[in-house]
mmCIF file of C-alpha atoms in Angstrom:
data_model
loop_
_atom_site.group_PDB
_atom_site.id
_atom_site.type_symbol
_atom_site.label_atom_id
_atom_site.label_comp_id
_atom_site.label_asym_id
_atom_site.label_seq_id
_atom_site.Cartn_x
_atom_site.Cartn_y
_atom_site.Cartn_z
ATOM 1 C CA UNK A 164 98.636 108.760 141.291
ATOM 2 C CA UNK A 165 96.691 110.593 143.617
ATOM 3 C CA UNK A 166 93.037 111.256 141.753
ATOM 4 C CA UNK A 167 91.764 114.210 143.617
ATOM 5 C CA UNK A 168 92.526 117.604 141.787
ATOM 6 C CA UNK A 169 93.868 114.905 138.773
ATOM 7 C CA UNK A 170 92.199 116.201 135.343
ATOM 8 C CA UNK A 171 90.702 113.682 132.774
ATOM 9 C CA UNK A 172 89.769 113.178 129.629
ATOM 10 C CA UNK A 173 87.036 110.987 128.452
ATOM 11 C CA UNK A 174 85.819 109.939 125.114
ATOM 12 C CA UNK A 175 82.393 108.572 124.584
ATOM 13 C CA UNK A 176 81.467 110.450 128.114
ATOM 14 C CA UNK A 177 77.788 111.289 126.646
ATOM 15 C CA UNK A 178 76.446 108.599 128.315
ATOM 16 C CA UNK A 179 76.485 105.066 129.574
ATOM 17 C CA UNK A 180 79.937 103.506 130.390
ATOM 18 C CA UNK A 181 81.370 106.719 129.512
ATOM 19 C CA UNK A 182 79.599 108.797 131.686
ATOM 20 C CA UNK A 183 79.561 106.551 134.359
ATOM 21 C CA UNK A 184 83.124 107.131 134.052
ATOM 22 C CA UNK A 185 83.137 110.219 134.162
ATOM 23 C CA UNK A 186 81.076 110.651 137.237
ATOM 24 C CA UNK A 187 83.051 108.316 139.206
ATOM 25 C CA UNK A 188 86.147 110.178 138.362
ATOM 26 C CA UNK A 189 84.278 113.470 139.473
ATOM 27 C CA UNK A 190 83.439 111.986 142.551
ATOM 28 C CA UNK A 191 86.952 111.452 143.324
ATOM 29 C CA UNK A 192 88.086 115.072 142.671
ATOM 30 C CA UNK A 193 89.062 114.722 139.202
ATOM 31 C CA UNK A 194 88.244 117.245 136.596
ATOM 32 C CA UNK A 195 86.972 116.007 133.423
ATOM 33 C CA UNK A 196 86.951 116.977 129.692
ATOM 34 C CA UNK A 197 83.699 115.473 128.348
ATOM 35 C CA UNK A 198 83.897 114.458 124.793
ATOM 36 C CA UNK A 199 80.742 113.342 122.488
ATOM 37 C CA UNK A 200 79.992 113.258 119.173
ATOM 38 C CA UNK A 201 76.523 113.848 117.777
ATOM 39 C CA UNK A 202 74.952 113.562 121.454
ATOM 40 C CA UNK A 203 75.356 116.651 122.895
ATOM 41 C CA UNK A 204 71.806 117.433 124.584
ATOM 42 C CA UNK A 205 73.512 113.610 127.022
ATOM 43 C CA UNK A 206 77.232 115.383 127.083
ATOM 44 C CA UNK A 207 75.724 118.885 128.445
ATOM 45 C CA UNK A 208 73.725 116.608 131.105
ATOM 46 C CA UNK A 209 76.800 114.785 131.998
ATOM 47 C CA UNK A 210 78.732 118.104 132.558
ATOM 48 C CA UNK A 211 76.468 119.427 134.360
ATOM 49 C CA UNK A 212 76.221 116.286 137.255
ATOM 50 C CA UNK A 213 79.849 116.324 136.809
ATOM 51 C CA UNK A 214 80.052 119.984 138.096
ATOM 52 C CA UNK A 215 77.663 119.326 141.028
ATOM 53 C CA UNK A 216 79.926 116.939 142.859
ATOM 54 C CA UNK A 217 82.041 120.266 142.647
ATOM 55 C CA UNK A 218 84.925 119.879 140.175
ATOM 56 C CA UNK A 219 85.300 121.202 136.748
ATOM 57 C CA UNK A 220 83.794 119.656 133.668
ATOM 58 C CA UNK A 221 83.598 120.959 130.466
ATOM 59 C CA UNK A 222 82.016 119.427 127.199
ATOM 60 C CA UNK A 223 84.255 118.932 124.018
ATOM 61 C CA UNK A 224 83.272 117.861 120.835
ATOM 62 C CA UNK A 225 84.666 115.604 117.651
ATOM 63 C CA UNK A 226 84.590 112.758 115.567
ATOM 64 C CA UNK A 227 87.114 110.544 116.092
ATOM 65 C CA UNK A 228 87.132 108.922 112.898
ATOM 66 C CA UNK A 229 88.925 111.862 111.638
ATOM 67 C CA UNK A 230 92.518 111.933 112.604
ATOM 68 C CA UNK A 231 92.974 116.111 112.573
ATOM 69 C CA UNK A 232 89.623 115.892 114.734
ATOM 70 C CA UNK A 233 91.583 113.899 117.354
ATOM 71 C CA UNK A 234 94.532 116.585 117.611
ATOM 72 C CA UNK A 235 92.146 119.044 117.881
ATOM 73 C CA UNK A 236 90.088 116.978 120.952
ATOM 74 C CA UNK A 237 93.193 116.836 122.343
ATOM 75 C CA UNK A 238 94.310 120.887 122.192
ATOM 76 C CA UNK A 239 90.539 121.863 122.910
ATOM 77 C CA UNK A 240 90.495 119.708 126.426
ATOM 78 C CA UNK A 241 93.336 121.345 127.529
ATOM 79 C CA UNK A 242 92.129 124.352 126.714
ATOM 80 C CA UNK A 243 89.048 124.031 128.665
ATOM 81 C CA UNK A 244 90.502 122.332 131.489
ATOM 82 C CA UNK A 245 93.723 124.702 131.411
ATOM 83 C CA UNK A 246 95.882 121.848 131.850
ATOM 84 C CA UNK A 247 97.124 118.714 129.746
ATOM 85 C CA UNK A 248 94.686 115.904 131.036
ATOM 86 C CA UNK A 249 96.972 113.552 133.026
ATOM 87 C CA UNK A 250 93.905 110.414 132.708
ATOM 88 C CA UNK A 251 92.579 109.398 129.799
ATOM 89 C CA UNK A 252 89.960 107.179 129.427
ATOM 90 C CA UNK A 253 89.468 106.001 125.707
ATOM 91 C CA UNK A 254 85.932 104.538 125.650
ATOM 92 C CA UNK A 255 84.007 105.908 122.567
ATOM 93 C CA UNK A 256 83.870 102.948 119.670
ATOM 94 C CA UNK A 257 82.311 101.642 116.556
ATOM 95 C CA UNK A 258 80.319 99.053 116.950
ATOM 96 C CA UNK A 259 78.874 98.666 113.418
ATOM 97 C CA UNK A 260 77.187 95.492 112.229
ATOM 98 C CA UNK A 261 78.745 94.081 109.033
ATOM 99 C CA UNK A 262 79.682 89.866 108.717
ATOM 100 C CA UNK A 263 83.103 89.495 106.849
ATOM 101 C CA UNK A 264 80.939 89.257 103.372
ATOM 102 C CA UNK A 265 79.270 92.822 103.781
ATOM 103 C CA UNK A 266 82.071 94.785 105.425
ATOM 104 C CA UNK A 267 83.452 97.193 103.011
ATOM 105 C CA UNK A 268 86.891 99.014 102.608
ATOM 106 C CA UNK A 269 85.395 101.979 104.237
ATOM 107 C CA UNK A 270 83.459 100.688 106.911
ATOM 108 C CA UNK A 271 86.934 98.806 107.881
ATOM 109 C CA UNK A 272 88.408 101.859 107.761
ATOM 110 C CA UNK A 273 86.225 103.638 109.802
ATOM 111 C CA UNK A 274 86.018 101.064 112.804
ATOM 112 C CA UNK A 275 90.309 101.324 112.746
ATOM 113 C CA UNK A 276 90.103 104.961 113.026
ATOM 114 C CA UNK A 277 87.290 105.078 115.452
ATOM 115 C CA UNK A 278 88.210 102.089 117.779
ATOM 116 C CA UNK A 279 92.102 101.980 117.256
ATOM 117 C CA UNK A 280 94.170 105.125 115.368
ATOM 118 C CA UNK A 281 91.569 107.501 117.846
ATOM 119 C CA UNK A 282 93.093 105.967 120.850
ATOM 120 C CA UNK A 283 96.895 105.817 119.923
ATOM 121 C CA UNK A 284 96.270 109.301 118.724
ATOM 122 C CA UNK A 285 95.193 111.057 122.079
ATOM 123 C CA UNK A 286 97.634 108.502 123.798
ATOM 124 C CA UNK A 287 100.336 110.165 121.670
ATOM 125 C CA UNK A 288 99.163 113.713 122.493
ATOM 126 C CA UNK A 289 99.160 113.226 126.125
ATOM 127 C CA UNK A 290 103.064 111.871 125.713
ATOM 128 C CA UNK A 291 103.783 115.338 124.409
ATOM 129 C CA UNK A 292 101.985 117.509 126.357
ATOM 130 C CA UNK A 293 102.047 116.266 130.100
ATOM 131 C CA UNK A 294 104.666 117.630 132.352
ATOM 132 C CA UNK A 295 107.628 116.116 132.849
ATOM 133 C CA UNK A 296 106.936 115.497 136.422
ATOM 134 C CA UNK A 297 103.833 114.566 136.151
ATOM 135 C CA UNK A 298 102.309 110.748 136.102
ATOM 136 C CA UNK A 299 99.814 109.819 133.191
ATOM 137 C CA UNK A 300 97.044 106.775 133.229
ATOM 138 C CA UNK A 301 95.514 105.815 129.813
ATOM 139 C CA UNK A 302 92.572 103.044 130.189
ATOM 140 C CA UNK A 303 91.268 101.508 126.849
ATOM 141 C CA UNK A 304 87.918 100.414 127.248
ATOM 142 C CA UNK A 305 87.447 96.635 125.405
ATOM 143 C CA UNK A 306 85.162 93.677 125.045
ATOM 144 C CA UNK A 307 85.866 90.548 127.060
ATOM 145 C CA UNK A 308 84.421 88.511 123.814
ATOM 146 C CA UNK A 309 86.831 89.713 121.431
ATOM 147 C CA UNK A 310 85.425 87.837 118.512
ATOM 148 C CA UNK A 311 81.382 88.418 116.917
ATOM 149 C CA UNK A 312 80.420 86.484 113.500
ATOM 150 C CA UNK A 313 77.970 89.486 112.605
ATOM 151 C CA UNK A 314 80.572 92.262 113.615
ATOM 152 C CA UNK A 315 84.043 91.337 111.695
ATOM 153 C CA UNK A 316 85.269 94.861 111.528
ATOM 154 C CA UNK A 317 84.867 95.679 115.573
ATOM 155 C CA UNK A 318 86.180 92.143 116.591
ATOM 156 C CA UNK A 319 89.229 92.898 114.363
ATOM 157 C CA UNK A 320 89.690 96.299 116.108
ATOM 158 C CA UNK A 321 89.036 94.217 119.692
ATOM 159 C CA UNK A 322 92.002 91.928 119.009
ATOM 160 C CA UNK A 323 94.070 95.196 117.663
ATOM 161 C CA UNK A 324 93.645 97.538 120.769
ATOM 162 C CA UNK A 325 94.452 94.732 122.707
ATOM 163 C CA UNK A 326 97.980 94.664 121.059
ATOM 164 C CA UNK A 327 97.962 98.690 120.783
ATOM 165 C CA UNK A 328 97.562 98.812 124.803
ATOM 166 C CA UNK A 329 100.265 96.205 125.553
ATOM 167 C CA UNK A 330 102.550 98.405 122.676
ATOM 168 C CA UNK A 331 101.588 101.747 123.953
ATOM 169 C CA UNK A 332 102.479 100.513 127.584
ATOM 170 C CA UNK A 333 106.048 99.742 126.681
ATOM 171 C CA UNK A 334 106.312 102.959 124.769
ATOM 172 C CA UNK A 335 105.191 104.835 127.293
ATOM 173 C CA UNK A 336 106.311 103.551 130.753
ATOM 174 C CA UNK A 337 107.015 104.453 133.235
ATOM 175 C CA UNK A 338 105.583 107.750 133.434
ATOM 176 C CA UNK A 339 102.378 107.186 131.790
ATOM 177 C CA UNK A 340 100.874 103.284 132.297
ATOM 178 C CA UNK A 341 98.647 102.219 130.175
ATOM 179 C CA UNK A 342 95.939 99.659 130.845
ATOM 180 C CA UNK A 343 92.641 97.966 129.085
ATOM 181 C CA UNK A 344 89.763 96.777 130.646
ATOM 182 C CA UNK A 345 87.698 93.739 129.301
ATOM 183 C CA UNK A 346 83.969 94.413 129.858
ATOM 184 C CA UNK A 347 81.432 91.603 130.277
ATOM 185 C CA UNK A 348 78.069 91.779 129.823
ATOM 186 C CA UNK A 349 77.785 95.459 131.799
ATOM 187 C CA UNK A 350 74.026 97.464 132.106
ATOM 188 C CA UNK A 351 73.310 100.532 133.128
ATOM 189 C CA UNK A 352 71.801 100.981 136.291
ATOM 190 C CA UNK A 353 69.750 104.459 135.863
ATOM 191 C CA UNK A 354 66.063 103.993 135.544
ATOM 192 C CA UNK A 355 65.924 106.282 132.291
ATOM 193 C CA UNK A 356 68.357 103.832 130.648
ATOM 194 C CA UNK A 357 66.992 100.617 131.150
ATOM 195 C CA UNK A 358 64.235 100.837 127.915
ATOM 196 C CA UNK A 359 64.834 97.656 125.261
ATOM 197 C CA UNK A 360 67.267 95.951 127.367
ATOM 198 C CA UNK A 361 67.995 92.153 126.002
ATOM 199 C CA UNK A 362 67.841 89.390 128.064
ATOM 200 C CA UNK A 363 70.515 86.894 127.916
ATOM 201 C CA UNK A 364 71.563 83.368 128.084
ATOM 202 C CA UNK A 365 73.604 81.399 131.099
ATOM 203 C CA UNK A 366 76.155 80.601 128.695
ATOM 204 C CA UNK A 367 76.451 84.351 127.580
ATOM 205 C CA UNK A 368 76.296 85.771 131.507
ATOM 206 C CA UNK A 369 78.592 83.587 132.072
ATOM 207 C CA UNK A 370 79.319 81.803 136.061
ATOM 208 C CA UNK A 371 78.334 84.874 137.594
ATOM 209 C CA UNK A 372 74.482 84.553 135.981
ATOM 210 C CA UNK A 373 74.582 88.144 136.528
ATOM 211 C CA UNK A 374 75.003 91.458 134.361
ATOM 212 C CA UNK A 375 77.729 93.460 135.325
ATOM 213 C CA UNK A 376 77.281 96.754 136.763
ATOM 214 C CA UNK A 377 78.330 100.245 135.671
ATOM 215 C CA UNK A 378 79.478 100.872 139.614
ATOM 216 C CA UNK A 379 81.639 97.469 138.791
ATOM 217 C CA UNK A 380 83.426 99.132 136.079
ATOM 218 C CA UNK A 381 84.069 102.409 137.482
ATOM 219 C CA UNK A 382 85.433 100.671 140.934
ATOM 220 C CA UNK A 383 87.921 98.878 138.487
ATOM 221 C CA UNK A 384 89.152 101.755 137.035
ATOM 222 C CA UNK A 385 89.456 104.090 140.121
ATOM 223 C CA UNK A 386 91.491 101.209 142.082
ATOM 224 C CA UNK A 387 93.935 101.167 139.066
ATOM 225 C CA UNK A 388 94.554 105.129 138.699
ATOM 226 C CA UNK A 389 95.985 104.389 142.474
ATOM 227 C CA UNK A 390 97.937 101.720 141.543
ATOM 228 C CA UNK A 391 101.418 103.252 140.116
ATOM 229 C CA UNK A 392 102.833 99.578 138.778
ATOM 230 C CA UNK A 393 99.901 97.751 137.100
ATOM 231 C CA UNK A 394 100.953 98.488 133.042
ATOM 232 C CA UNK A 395 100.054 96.599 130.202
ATOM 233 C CA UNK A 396 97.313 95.152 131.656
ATOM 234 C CA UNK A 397 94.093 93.118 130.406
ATOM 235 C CA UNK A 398 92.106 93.636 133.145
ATOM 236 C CA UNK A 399 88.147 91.435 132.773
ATOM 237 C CA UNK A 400 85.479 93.156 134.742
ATOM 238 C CA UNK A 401 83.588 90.332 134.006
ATOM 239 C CA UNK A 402 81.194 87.166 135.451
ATOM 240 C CA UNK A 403 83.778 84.436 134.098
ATOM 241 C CA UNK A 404 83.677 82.433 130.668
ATOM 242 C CA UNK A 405 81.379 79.902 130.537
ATOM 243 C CA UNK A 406 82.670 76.413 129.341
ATOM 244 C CA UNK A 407 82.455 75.185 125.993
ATOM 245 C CA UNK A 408 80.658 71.569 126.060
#
C-alpha cells in the first residue's frame, strides 16, 4: 500500500501511542480520523499538529464500549474524511485494575467490549465499506506481557485479540491484512508527558535495559502498511524477554 494520500482511522489518537500514531501516519501523507473519548481538549491538539504537516485530520468522538457507538465511529470518520478509511489502527483499551477475586460481570464485560468486540467491530465496518479495489491494513495495538495478576480482565482480553487478529486476518485476506503489534515497555518522548513516570526493573526492561520509544513503534507500523504480504502477524516492538532463573 502506498501511504501517502492513504486515509486512517485511529482509536485512542488523544494522546500517547495513539497520537504518536497518528502523527507518524500524517507525516507520511495519510489523512487521519482522530477518535477520543472523554479527552477532547488532547484529540483537538492532535488534529491540529496533524493538519500542520498538511493533510486532513478531523476529530471523532465515542465510547467504544458501546457497540451502536462503534457503527457510528465508523459512519462519522467517513464522513469527515469523505472516504472509507483504508488503515485502521485499533489502539484505544481498558486497562482497569481488578485481580480475578474483584473483577465483576460488568467490569469483564466492559474490558471485552472496549479491548476486543470494539476492534472486530470497526474491522467489520471497514470490510463493508472499502472499495473493491482498494487495499485495507488493520493494526491491533497489544501488550508483549500478555498476562498481569492485578489486571485479570485486560490480560484475558490480551490473549483474546491475539486470537481475534490471527481470525480476522484469515477472514479478511487478501485485500485487507491484518496485523498486531506487541508493545514492550514503550514511553513517551514529549517533555509535557514525562510527569510520574515509573522506573523499572532489568528483569521487566528486559535485554535491551532500555524503554522503548514512541518513534520505535510508529517506525514498526509505517514499514508494515508498505509491506502487502505480512498478515496475521504478532509483531514485538520490544527489548527481548528476560530469562526466568
Amino acid at each position: 500500500m502506498e501511504i501517502q494520500s492513504a486515509t486512517a482511522l485511529v482509536t485512542g489518537a488523544s494522546r500517547r501511542i495513539g497520537r504518536a500514531l497518528a502523527l507518524a501516519l500524517a507525516n507520511n501523507g495519510c489523512g487521519v480520523a482522530i477518535h477520543y473519548n472523554t479527552s477532547e481538549a488532547e484529540a483537538l491538539e492532535t488534529k491540529a499538529r496533524v493538519r500542520e504537516r498538511g493533510v486532513d485530520g478531523e476529530v471523532v468522538q465515542a465510547d467504544l464500549a458501546d457497540s451502536k457507538e462503534c457503527e457510528r465511529l465508523w459512519k462519522e470518520a467517513v464522513h469527515v474524511m469523505g472516504v472509507a478509511p483504508n488503515i485502521l489502527v485499533n489502539n484505544a483499551s481498558f486497562f482497569g485494575r481488578a485481580s480475578l477475586n474483584d473483577v465483576s460481570a460488568d467490569g469483564f464485560d466492559h474490558a471485552i467490549a472496549v479491548n476486543v468486540r470494539a476492534p472486530m467491530l470497526l474491522a467489520q465496518a471497514m470490510n463493508w465499506e472499502l472499495a473493491p479495489e482498494a487495499i485495507g491494513k488493520i493494526f491491533n495495538i497489544n501488550d508483549r506481557r500478555q498476562v498481569y495478576r492485578s489486571r485479570f480482565t485486560y490480560a484475558v482480553t490480551n490473549s483474546a485479540l491475539t486470537g481475534m487478529t490471527k481470525a480476522l486476518a484469515v477472514s479478511l485476506a487478501p485485500r485487507i491484512q491484518v496485523n498486531e503489534l506487541r508493545l514492550g515497555v514503550i514511553l513517551p518522548l514529549s517533555d509535557d508527558e514525562t510527569d510520574n513516570v515509573p522506573s523499572y526493573s532489568s528483569r521487566t526492561l528486559g535485554p535491551a535495559r532500555r524503554t522503548g520509544t514512541l518513534d520505535e513503534v510508529c517506525q514498526a507500523v509505517i514499514s508494515v502498511i508498505g509491506n502487502d504480504y505480512i498478515n496475521g502477524a504478532s509483531i514485538s516492538v520490544d527489548g527481548g524477554l528476560s530469562a526466568i532463573d
